[in-house]
Every structure is written in C-alpha cells, then in structure tokens.
Amino acid sequence: VIAISLGGVYQNDQSGFKLPVFKLLNITVNGFFFGDILNRLFAFHVVREKEKGRSQKIFDHYMTSATKIIAQNKPKQLLPLLEKVVEAYNNLEINEIDCEKVGLVGEIFVKYNNYGQAHITEWLREKGIEVVTPSMIEFFTQSFVNQKVNIENGIDRISKVKQKLMPLLYKIVNRRLMKFEKIIAQSRAYTPHESIFDLADRAAEVLHLSNQFGEGWMIAGEVASFAHQGINRVVCVQPFGCIANHVVAKGIEKRLKKLYPSMNLLFLDIDGGMAEVNLQNRLEFLITN
C-alpha cells in the first residue's frame, strides 16, 4: 500500500523499498489532469444521454486506454487521447435540457469513491441531476497556497531557494494544465477553469487560510465557487469520526449562508452502519426544496 501525502506526515523509511518519485511525478500530474477532465465530461453527459449506458462505455474505453499510457509512463500521449475523448462525447446524442445541478464537496475519499459515499452520486444521477465534483488535483495543488500563507504568517520557515522554487513549479504545473484546458474548451461541457489561488481568494472570505487540517479551507472555497457558478445546492460528505472535516465543514455553515443566502447546504456523515435509505431521504429534501 502506497499512501500519497503532502509534507512529512506519513514518512516511513524502509531500506528495501524506494519509490522513484521524480520519475513518476510527470505522469502522475498528467494522469490527474486527464482523469479530472474525463470525469467532468462523463458527469455532464451521463444525465443527458439518449442511449442509456453510452457515456459509461466511452468513459470505460478511454480510461482503459489512459491506464495503458500511464503504465508505460508516456505522459505526452494523454493530450491526443483527450482530444479523442472530447470528440467522442461531442458526437454523443444527448437531450438538450438544463439539468438541475448539485455540487459535491467533502473528504477526499468519500467525495470520489462510489462505495465510500454509499452511492449517493449514482442515486442523484438516476433522478436526472448532474453531480458536479471539484477536480481532485486541487487537493494537491493547494500546497502552493498553503506554503505562501504559512510563510507570510511565520508558521513555516523554509530556505529562500525553496521559496523561489515553489512558484516556479506552480507555473510549470499550470502551464501543463492549460494545455488540457485548451482541449476541453472544445467540449459542450466546458466551464472556465478557476485556479487554486482564485479558489483560495473565495475561501479567504469565509475563514483564514491557515486552516489546513484535512480538506482545510478547500471546502469553503469549493462551496463559494459553486455559488458563483449558480449551483445553490451542495452536499458535503464526511466519514464518521473525521474530526477535522466535521469541524471545518460544519463550522463554516453560518458564514457561508450569510455570504450566499441562496445556498442550500446538506452535511452527510457516511457511517458504515447507516442504511442508505436514511441518506437518500435527506437528499430527497435537498432536491425537492
């Protein structure tokens, strides 16, 4: 089991196991970009498709193709593959309708994993609702913001070399992201990209950016971003016992509703012993209110 973390939280030095981080970094970042965009395209089309199951087939086909490219460590091949994805989805017959949208935020595992979230995303889609989920890469690129904030507040002391290196690294990552965004801009599902620093500015209206435990300020930024997109129904999911997530998410509810009076927030604790129908009942109130 390889645990991916930012910083030195889970360091576990083992002489018999060395991971070639720098060799894998490029394909990892590009893989995140590709996966995030593929998920956005799928989420838009799956609730509008005329032939049920076609969106899933396209998703599965290109995810399999991307997996082979990632296994061969050939990041440059992901861009032309994404062009084929956009073309395939643009050619998909859909119903030209304005679907109701629900934003989904919260703890990183239950937010993206169907089983972990008790299949609430699938349930909402069956109701004809488009579920909009923030990009996963943002969970990692928030480090660029966190370091800047911590230096300004005297929380983190790092060398001047590293202080100059991080902005340079961000420019490299962002330049690569823009190449992916240029391709998805050709899709009917495209929405303008918001940088991690734009997201941080929105979050700063709600809480201080030194709140960095768990998802930290990300939840506030994502909810605010949804509000600016006109998405006023948001579900926040967290696993039972995730204290950092509970404190930040529920602690900012009043402030969020003051800033965005039209926002309808639903906090769901995902407990392994909870019946799915209990979650669905609460979701029913959200979408019918």
Tab-separated table of C-alpha atoms in Angstrom:
chain	number	residue	atom	x	y	z
A	1	VAL	CA	0.000	0.000	0.000
A	2	ILE	CA	1.392	3.386	-1.039
A	3	ALA	CA	-0.014	6.356	0.868
A	4	ILE	CA	0.266	9.638	-1.027
A	5	SER	CA	0.667	12.647	1.235
A	6	LEU	CA	1.922	16.210	1.146
A	7	GLY	CA	4.710	17.070	3.545
A	8	GLY	CA	6.290	14.658	6.009
A	9	VAL	CA	3.184	13.310	7.714
A	10	TYR	CA	3.488	9.666	6.699
A	11	GLN	CA	7.210	9.258	6.215
A	12	ASN	CA	8.208	5.632	6.619
A	13	ASP	CA	11.782	4.934	5.612
A	14	GLN	CA	12.321	1.350	4.515
A	15	SER	CA	15.654	0.282	3.098
A	16	GLY	CA	14.032	-2.362	0.903
A	17	PHE	CA	11.531	-0.052	-0.766
A	18	LYS	CA	12.379	3.015	-2.837
A	19	LEU	CA	9.811	4.863	-4.892
A	20	PRO	CA	11.222	6.828	-7.895
A	21	VAL	CA	9.181	9.935	-7.107
A	22	PHE	CA	10.679	12.269	-9.714
A	23	LYS	CA	10.423	9.633	-12.423
A	24	LEU	CA	6.715	9.203	-11.688
A	25	LEU	CA	5.827	12.829	-10.925
A	26	ASN	CA	5.210	13.943	-14.513
A	27	ILE	CA	2.925	11.043	-15.431
A	28	THR	CA	1.133	11.333	-12.075
A	29	VAL	CA	0.263	15.018	-12.536
A	30	ASN	CA	-0.796	14.479	-16.149
A	31	GLY	CA	-2.842	11.475	-15.089
A	32	PHE	CA	-4.714	13.625	-12.575
A	33	PHE	CA	-5.452	16.239	-15.252
A	34	PHE	CA	-6.746	13.605	-17.662
A	35	GLY	CA	-8.837	11.818	-15.034
A	36	ASP	CA	-10.408	15.027	-13.716
A	37	ILE	CA	-11.461	16.152	-17.194
A	38	LEU	CA	-12.748	12.710	-18.181
A	39	ASN	CA	-14.864	12.703	-15.022
A	40	ARG	CA	-16.248	16.184	-15.818
A	41	LEU	CA	-17.237	15.095	-19.319
A	42	PHE	CA	-18.859	11.919	-18.052
A	43	ALA	CA	-20.803	13.748	-15.317
A	44	PHE	CA	-22.238	16.196	-17.858
A	45	HIS	CA	-23.269	13.614	-20.451
A	46	VAL	CA	-24.480	10.709	-18.331
A	47	VAL	CA	-27.638	12.576	-17.250
A	48	ARG	CA	-28.356	13.824	-20.778
A	49	GLU	CA	-27.574	10.813	-22.978
A	50	LYS	CA	-30.341	9.495	-25.242
A	51	GLU	CA	-28.990	5.945	-25.296
A	52	LYS	CA	-28.568	4.786	-21.706
A	53	GLY	CA	-25.111	3.425	-20.963
A	54	ARG	CA	-23.249	5.105	-23.845
A	55	SER	CA	-21.491	7.653	-21.621
A	56	GLN	CA	-20.233	4.869	-19.374
A	57	LYS	CA	-18.899	2.901	-22.371
A	58	ILE	CA	-16.968	5.922	-23.611
A	59	PHE	CA	-15.637	6.555	-20.108
A	60	ASP	CA	-14.522	2.938	-19.646
A	61	HIS	CA	-12.889	2.750	-23.089
A	62	TYR	CA	-10.752	5.839	-22.637
A	63	MET	CA	-9.953	5.128	-19.009
A	64	THR	CA	-8.553	1.752	-20.125
A	65	SER	CA	-6.522	3.470	-22.852
A	66	ALA	CA	-5.188	6.033	-20.366
A	67	THR	CA	-4.252	3.274	-17.920
A	68	LYS	CA	-2.010	1.667	-20.567
A	69	ILE	CA	-0.328	5.007	-21.317
A	70	ILE	CA	0.248	5.661	-17.613
A	71	ALA	CA	1.715	2.160	-17.137
A	72	GLN	CA	4.171	2.918	-19.959
A	73	ASN	CA	4.989	6.335	-18.423
A	74	LYS	CA	4.237	8.282	-21.614
A	75	PRO	CA	2.525	11.496	-20.406
A	76	LYS	CA	2.670	13.245	-23.805
A	77	GLN	CA	0.236	10.674	-25.233
A	78	LEU	CA	-2.526	11.750	-22.846
A	79	LEU	CA	-3.197	15.028	-24.686
A	80	PRO	CA	-4.036	13.449	-28.078
A	81	LEU	CA	-6.069	10.818	-26.226
A	82	LEU	CA	-8.071	13.589	-24.537
A	83	GLU	CA	-8.817	15.092	-27.961
A	84	LYS	CA	-10.424	11.765	-28.907
A	85	VAL	CA	-12.415	11.785	-25.649
A	86	VAL	CA	-13.809	15.260	-26.353
A	87	GLU	CA	-14.694	14.252	-29.918
A	88	ALA	CA	-16.426	11.069	-28.735
A	89	TYR	CA	-18.551	12.918	-26.190
A	90	ASN	CA	-19.347	15.748	-28.620
A	91	ASN	CA	-20.672	13.146	-31.061
A	92	LEU	CA	-22.834	11.523	-28.390
A	93	GLU	CA	-26.549	12.126	-28.871
A	94	ILE	CA	-27.960	13.944	-25.866
A	95	ASN	CA	-31.179	15.538	-24.745
A	96	GLU	CA	-30.798	19.320	-24.921
A	97	ILE	CA	-32.041	20.048	-21.409
A	98	ASP	CA	-30.993	22.205	-18.479
A	99	CYS	CA	-30.368	19.687	-15.725
A	100	GLU	CA	-30.568	20.594	-12.070
A	101	LYS	CA	-27.077	20.628	-10.584
A	102	VAL	CA	-25.841	19.561	-7.163
A	103	GLY	CA	-22.297	20.272	-6.018
A	104	LEU	CA	-20.439	17.604	-4.060
A	105	VAL	CA	-17.657	18.515	-1.615
A	106	GLY	CA	-16.107	16.961	1.464
A	107	GLU	CA	-13.495	14.426	2.495
A	108	ILE	CA	-11.413	13.265	-0.452
A	109	PHE	CA	-12.195	9.523	-0.301
A	110	VAL	CA	-15.953	9.629	0.182
A	111	LYS	CA	-16.236	12.501	-2.290
A	112	TYR	CA	-14.843	10.486	-5.180
A	113	ASN	CA	-15.463	6.834	-4.288
A	114	ASN	CA	-18.947	5.467	-5.051
A	115	TYR	CA	-18.800	2.765	-2.400
A	116	GLY	CA	-17.331	5.107	0.212
A	117	GLN	CA	-20.158	7.627	-0.292
A	118	ALA	CA	-22.883	4.931	-0.218
A	119	HIS	CA	-23.583	5.500	-3.947
A	120	ILE	CA	-25.284	8.879	-3.433
A	121	THR	CA	-23.829	10.232	-6.693
A	122	GLU	CA	-25.406	7.365	-8.637
A	123	TRP	CA	-28.713	7.919	-6.825
A	124	LEU	CA	-28.762	11.616	-7.741
A	125	ARG	CA	-27.942	10.873	-11.376
A	126	GLU	CA	-30.831	8.425	-11.570
A	127	LYS	CA	-33.035	11.401	-10.615
A	128	GLY	CA	-31.694	13.317	-13.627
A	129	ILE	CA	-29.444	15.560	-11.552
A	130	GLU	CA	-25.954	16.496	-12.712
A	131	VAL	CA	-23.487	15.989	-9.875
A	132	VAL	CA	-20.613	18.476	-10.084
A	133	THR	CA	-17.442	17.489	-8.236
A	134	PRO	CA	-14.312	19.658	-7.880
A	135	SER	CA	-11.127	18.463	-9.553
A	136	MET	CA	-9.066	16.049	-7.467
A	137	ILE	CA	-5.802	17.730	-8.457
A	138	GLU	CA	-6.809	20.766	-6.372
A	139	PHE	CA	-6.367	18.735	-3.190
A	140	PHE	CA	-2.658	18.564	-4.031
A	141	THR	CA	-2.088	21.959	-5.658
A	142	GLN	CA	-3.439	23.660	-2.522
A	143	SER	CA	0.113	23.157	-1.199
A	144	PHE	CA	1.232	26.105	-3.337
A	145	VAL	CA	-1.240	28.320	-1.496
A	146	ASN	CA	-0.560	26.780	1.916
A	147	GLN	CA	3.163	27.361	1.722
A	148	LYS	CA	2.698	31.013	0.726
A	149	VAL	CA	0.211	31.560	3.577
A	150	ASN	CA	2.397	29.820	6.160
A	151	ILE	CA	5.467	31.846	5.235
A	152	GLU	CA	3.520	35.107	5.445
A	153	ASN	CA	2.193	34.143	8.884
A	154	GLY	CA	5.528	32.906	10.235
A	155	ILE	CA	4.213	29.350	10.598
A	156	ASP	CA	6.704	27.794	8.199
A	157	ARG	CA	10.351	28.701	7.778
A	158	ILE	CA	11.925	27.353	4.600
A	159	SER	CA	15.039	28.249	2.633
A	160	LYS	CA	14.971	31.094	0.130
A	161	VAL	CA	15.820	28.597	-2.607
A	162	LYS	CA	12.677	26.588	-1.873
A	163	GLN	CA	10.612	29.784	-1.651
A	164	LYS	CA	11.636	30.617	-5.217
A	165	LEU	CA	11.316	27.028	-6.407
A	166	MET	CA	7.643	26.555	-5.441
A	167	PRO	CA	6.252	29.436	-7.594
A	168	LEU	CA	8.353	28.160	-10.493
A	169	LEU	CA	6.971	24.655	-10.027
A	170	TYR	CA	3.442	26.050	-9.931
A	171	LYS	CA	3.996	27.826	-13.253
A	172	ILE	CA	5.193	24.566	-14.815
A	173	VAL	CA	2.179	22.628	-13.494
A	174	ASN	CA	-0.256	25.377	-14.510
A	175	ARG	CA	1.249	25.634	-17.993
A	176	ARG	CA	0.643	21.925	-18.468
A	177	LEU	CA	-2.893	22.221	-17.123
A	178	MET	CA	-3.665	24.958	-19.655
A	179	LYS	CA	-2.840	22.529	-22.473
A	180	PHE	CA	-5.502	20.166	-21.156
A	181	GLU	CA	-7.939	23.060	-20.681
A	182	LYS	CA	-7.406	24.187	-24.287
A	183	ILE	CA	-8.632	20.784	-25.446
A	184	ILE	CA	-11.687	20.564	-23.165
A	185	ALA	CA	-12.641	24.101	-24.234
A	186	GLN	CA	-13.834	22.438	-27.463
A	187	SER	CA	-16.413	20.449	-25.473
A	188	ARG	CA	-20.053	21.462	-24.949
A	189	ALA	CA	-19.497	20.517	-21.289
A	190	TYR	CA	-16.760	23.105	-20.795
A	191	THR	CA	-16.790	25.514	-17.875
A	192	PRO	CA	-13.975	28.066	-17.380
A	193	HIS	CA	-11.093	26.929	-15.201
A	194	GLU	CA	-10.576	28.558	-11.802
A	195	SER	CA	-7.030	28.483	-10.464
A	196	ILE	CA	-6.190	27.240	-6.981
A	197	PHE	CA	-5.320	30.825	-5.995
A	198	ASP	CA	-8.733	32.039	-7.188
A	199	LEU	CA	-10.285	29.306	-5.076
A	200	ALA	CA	-8.206	30.416	-2.099
A	201	ASP	CA	-9.410	34.021	-2.518
A	202	ARG	CA	-13.012	32.821	-2.312
A	203	ALA	CA	-12.219	30.696	0.737
A	204	ALA	CA	-10.500	33.635	2.462
A	205	GLU	CA	-13.871	35.420	2.634
A	206	VAL	CA	-15.134	32.579	4.829
A	207	LEU	CA	-12.204	31.516	7.022
A	208	HIS	CA	-8.489	32.065	7.446
A	209	LEU	CA	-6.301	30.130	5.018
A	210	SER	CA	-4.120	28.814	7.840
A	211	ASN	CA	-6.930	26.287	8.443
A	212	GLN	CA	-5.191	23.423	6.658
A	213	PHE	CA	-6.128	20.252	8.540
A	214	GLY	CA	-7.903	17.634	6.450
A	215	GLU	CA	-9.509	19.399	3.489
A	216	GLY	CA	-8.883	22.668	5.377
A	217	TRP	CA	-10.044	25.778	3.539
A	218	MET	CA	-10.812	23.796	0.368
A	219	ILE	CA	-14.422	23.076	1.368
A	220	ALA	CA	-15.160	26.785	1.868
A	221	GLY	CA	-13.534	27.659	-1.453
A	222	GLU	CA	-15.391	24.953	-3.346
A	223	VAL	CA	-18.799	25.889	-1.938
A	224	ALA	CA	-18.154	29.562	-2.725
A	225	SER	CA	-17.070	28.603	-6.241
A	226	PHE	CA	-20.309	26.660	-6.742
A	227	ALA	CA	-22.293	29.691	-5.570
A	228	HIS	CA	-20.588	31.862	-8.203
A	229	GLN	CA	-21.447	29.243	-10.834
A	230	GLY	CA	-25.100	29.402	-9.847
A	231	ILE	CA	-25.051	25.976	-8.167
A	232	ASN	CA	-27.002	26.574	-4.963
A	233	ARG	CA	-27.466	23.003	-3.762
A	234	VAL	CA	-24.322	21.463	-2.268
A	235	VAL	CA	-23.803	18.187	-0.428
A	236	CYS	CA	-20.833	17.920	1.931
A	237	VAL	CA	-19.839	14.355	2.780
A	238	GLN	CA	-17.509	13.226	5.517
A	239	PRO	CA	-16.712	9.817	7.013
A	240	PHE	CA	-17.854	9.094	10.541
A	241	GLY	CA	-15.200	10.225	13.026
A	242	CYS	CA	-13.250	12.522	10.680
A	243	ILE	CA	-12.958	15.321	13.236
A	244	ALA	CA	-11.001	17.809	11.106
A	245	ASN	CA	-13.529	17.560	8.321
A	246	HIS	CA	-16.511	17.870	10.668
A	247	VAL	CA	-15.132	20.925	12.445
A	248	VAL	CA	-14.211	22.865	9.311
A	249	ALA	CA	-17.280	21.894	7.251
A	250	LYS	CA	-19.991	22.436	9.858
A	251	GLY	CA	-18.127	25.318	11.477
A	252	ILE	CA	-18.381	27.483	8.355
A	253	GLU	CA	-22.055	26.824	7.606
A	254	LYS	CA	-23.416	30.066	9.108
A	255	ARG	CA	-20.745	32.182	7.457
A	256	LEU	CA	-21.400	30.578	4.062
A	257	LYS	CA	-25.141	31.119	4.327
A	258	LYS	CA	-24.595	34.738	5.311
A	259	LEU	CA	-22.421	35.336	2.261
A	260	TYR	CA	-24.596	33.231	-0.055
A	261	PRO	CA	-28.215	33.360	1.198
A	262	SER	CA	-29.485	31.172	-1.670
A	263	MET	CA	-27.096	28.362	-0.788
A	264	ASN	CA	-28.729	25.142	0.421
A	265	LEU	CA	-26.157	23.010	2.255
A	266	LEU	CA	-26.591	19.398	3.296
A	267	PHE	CA	-23.991	17.716	5.529
A	268	LEU	CA	-23.955	13.926	5.354
A	269	ASP	CA	-21.955	11.718	7.706
A	270	ILE	CA	-21.141	8.482	5.918
A	271	ASP	CA	-21.200	5.722	8.537
A	272	GLY	CA	-20.694	2.079	7.543
A	273	GLY	CA	-23.631	1.031	9.711
A	274	MET	CA	-26.062	3.598	8.299
A	275	ALA	CA	-28.816	2.470	5.942
A	276	GLU	CA	-28.566	4.067	2.503
A	277	VAL	CA	-32.256	4.970	2.639
A	278	ASN	CA	-31.537	7.397	5.505
A	279	LEU	CA	-29.110	9.287	3.289
A	280	GLN	CA	-31.485	9.200	0.331
A	281	ASN	CA	-34.332	10.628	2.393
A	282	ARG	CA	-32.228	13.645	3.320
A	283	LEU	CA	-31.116	14.055	-0.291
A	284	GLU	CA	-34.762	13.962	-1.366
A	285	PHE	CA	-35.490	17.003	0.824
A	286	LEU	CA	-32.491	18.805	-0.706
A	287	ILE	CA	-33.534	18.321	-4.319
A	288	THR	CA	-37.237	18.978	-3.793
A	289	ASN	CA	-36.795	22.087	-1.628
